[in-house]
Coordinates of C-alpha atoms in Angstrom, one line a residue:
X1 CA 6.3 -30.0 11.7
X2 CA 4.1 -27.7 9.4
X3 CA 1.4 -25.8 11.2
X4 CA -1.3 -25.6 8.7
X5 CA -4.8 -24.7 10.1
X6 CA -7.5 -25.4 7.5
X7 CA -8.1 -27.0 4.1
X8 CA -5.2 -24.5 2.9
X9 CA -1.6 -24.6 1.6
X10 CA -1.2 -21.7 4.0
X11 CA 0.8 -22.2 6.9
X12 CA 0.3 -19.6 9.9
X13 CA 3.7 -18.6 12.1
X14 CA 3.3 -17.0 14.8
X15 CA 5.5 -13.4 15.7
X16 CA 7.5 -13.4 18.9
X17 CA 10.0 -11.3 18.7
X18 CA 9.8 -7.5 19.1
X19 CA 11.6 -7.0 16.2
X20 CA 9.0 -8.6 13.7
X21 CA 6.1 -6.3 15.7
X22 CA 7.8 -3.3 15.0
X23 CA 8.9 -3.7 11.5
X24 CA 5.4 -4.5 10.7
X25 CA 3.7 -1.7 12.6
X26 CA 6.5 0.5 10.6
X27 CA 4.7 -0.8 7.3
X28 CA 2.3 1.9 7.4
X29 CA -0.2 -0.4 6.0
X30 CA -3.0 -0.5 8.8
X31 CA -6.9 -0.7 8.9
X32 CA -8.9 0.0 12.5
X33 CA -12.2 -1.6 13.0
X34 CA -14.8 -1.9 15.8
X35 CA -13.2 -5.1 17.1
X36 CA -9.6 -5.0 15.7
X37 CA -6.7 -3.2 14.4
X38 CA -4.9 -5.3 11.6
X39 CA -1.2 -4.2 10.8
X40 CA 0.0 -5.9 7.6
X41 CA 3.8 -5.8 6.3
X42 CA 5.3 -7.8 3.3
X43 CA 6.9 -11.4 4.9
X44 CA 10.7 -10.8 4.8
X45 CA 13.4 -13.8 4.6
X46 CA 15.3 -12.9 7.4
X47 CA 11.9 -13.1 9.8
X48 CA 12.5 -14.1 13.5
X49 CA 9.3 -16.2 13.4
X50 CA 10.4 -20.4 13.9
X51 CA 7.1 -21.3 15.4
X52 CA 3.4 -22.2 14.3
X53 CA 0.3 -21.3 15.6
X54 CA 0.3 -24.0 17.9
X55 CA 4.3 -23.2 19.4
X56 CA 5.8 -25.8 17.6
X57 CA 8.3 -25.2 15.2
X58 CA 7.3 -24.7 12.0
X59 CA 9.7 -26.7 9.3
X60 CA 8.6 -24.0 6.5
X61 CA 10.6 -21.5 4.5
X62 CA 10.5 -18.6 6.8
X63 CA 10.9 -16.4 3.4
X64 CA 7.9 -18.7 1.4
X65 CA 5.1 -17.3 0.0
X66 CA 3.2 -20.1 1.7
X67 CA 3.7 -18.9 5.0
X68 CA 2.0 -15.8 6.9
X69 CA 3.5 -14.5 10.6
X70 CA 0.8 -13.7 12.8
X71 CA 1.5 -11.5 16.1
X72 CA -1.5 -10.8 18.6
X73 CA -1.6 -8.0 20.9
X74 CA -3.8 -6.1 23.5
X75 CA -2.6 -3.0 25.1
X76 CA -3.6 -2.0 29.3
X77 CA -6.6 0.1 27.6
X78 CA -8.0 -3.2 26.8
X79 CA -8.4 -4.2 30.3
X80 CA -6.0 -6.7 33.0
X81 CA -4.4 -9.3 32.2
X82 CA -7.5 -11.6 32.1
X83 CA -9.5 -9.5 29.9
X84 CA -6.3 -9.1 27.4
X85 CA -5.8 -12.8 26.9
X86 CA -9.4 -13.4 26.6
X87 CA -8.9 -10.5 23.7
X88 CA -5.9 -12.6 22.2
X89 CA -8.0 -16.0 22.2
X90 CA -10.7 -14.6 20.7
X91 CA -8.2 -12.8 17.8
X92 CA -6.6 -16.2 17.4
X93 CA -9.8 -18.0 16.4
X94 CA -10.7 -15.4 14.4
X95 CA -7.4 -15.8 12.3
X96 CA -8.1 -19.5 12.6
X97 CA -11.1 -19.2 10.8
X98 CA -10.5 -16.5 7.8
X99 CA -6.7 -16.5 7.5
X100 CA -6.1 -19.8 5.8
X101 CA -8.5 -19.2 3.4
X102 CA -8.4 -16.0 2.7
X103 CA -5.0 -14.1 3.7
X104 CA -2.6 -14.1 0.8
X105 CA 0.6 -15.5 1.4
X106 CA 4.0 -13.5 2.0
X107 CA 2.7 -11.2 4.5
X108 CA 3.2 -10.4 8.3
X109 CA -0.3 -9.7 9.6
X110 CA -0.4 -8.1 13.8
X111 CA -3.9 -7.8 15.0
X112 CA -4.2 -5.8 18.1
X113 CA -6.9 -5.8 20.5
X114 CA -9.3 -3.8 21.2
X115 CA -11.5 -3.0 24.3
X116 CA -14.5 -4.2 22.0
X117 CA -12.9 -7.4 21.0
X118 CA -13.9 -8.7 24.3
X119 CA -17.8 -8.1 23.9
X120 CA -18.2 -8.1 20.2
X121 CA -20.1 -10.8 18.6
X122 CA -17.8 -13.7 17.1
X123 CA -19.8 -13.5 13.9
X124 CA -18.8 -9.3 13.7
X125 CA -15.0 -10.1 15.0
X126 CA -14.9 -12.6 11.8
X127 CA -16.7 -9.6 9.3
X128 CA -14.1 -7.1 11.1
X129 CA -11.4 -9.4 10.1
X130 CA -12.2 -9.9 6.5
X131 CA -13.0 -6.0 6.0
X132 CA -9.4 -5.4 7.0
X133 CA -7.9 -7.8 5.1
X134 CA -9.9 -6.2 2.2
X135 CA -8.8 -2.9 2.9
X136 CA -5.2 -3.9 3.4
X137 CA -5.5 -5.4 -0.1
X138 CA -4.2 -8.7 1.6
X139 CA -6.9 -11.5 0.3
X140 CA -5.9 -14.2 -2.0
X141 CA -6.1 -13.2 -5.5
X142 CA -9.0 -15.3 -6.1
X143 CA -11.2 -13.5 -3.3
X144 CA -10.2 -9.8 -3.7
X145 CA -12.4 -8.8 -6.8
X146 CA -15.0 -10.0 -4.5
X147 CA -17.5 -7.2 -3.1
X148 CA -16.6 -5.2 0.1
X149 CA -19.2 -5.9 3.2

């Protein structure tokens, strides 16, 4: 079953394993905001990521430049475990709101929270999201040449 979220072709896979974390946060290609940290690495065919968004399993190319792996994470400094999935829900809707439209495709993207993610405005969390994505020169063709925020 494809996991598409949105009115895209995109479909969004989640990272699991440790493996796929670290080879993206060995990309070098990162940009820190108030409310996130967004690690970006060029999607690889031999991925470990078999499930969507939703934990299902995906059915798409792992390798296809339709499909985008996205891990979550939030350190201890964040706060316990309450306040670090609270951090990860909110990073997910986030992703469910911008990423389908406006993530290009063939990328691994890992946002990591931050101890702001859990009191910053939704609205903010969603520009955060966008200015990474701009700075990580990971939007869709059609939406990079648009201005910076």
């Amino acid at each position: 079953m494809c996991s598409e979220i949105g009115h895209s072709d995109l479909a969004l896979v989640r990272l699991k394993k440790r493996v796929d974390f670290l080879r993206v946060a060995r990309s070098g290609r990162r940009f820190a905001t108030p409310g996130l940290v967004l690690q970006v690495a060029d999607r690889q065919a031999g991925s470990h990521a078999i499930t969507g968004i939703t934990g299902r399993h995906s059915g798409t190319d792992e390798g296809s430049e339709t499909a985008v792996g996205i891990g979550f994470t939030a350190s201890k400094k964040v706060g316990n475990a309450v306040a670090r999935n609270r951090a990860k829900r909110r990073l997910r809707a986030a992703v469910s709101a911008v990423m389908p439209k406006y993530a290009a495709g063939g990328h691994d993207y890992v946002l990591i929270g931050r101890k702001a993610t859990l009191q910053r405005p939704y609205a903010d969390l969603l520009t955060d999201l966008m200015r990474a994505l701009r700075r990580t020169n990971s939007l869709t063709p059609n939406h990079a040449d648009q201005p910076s925020s």
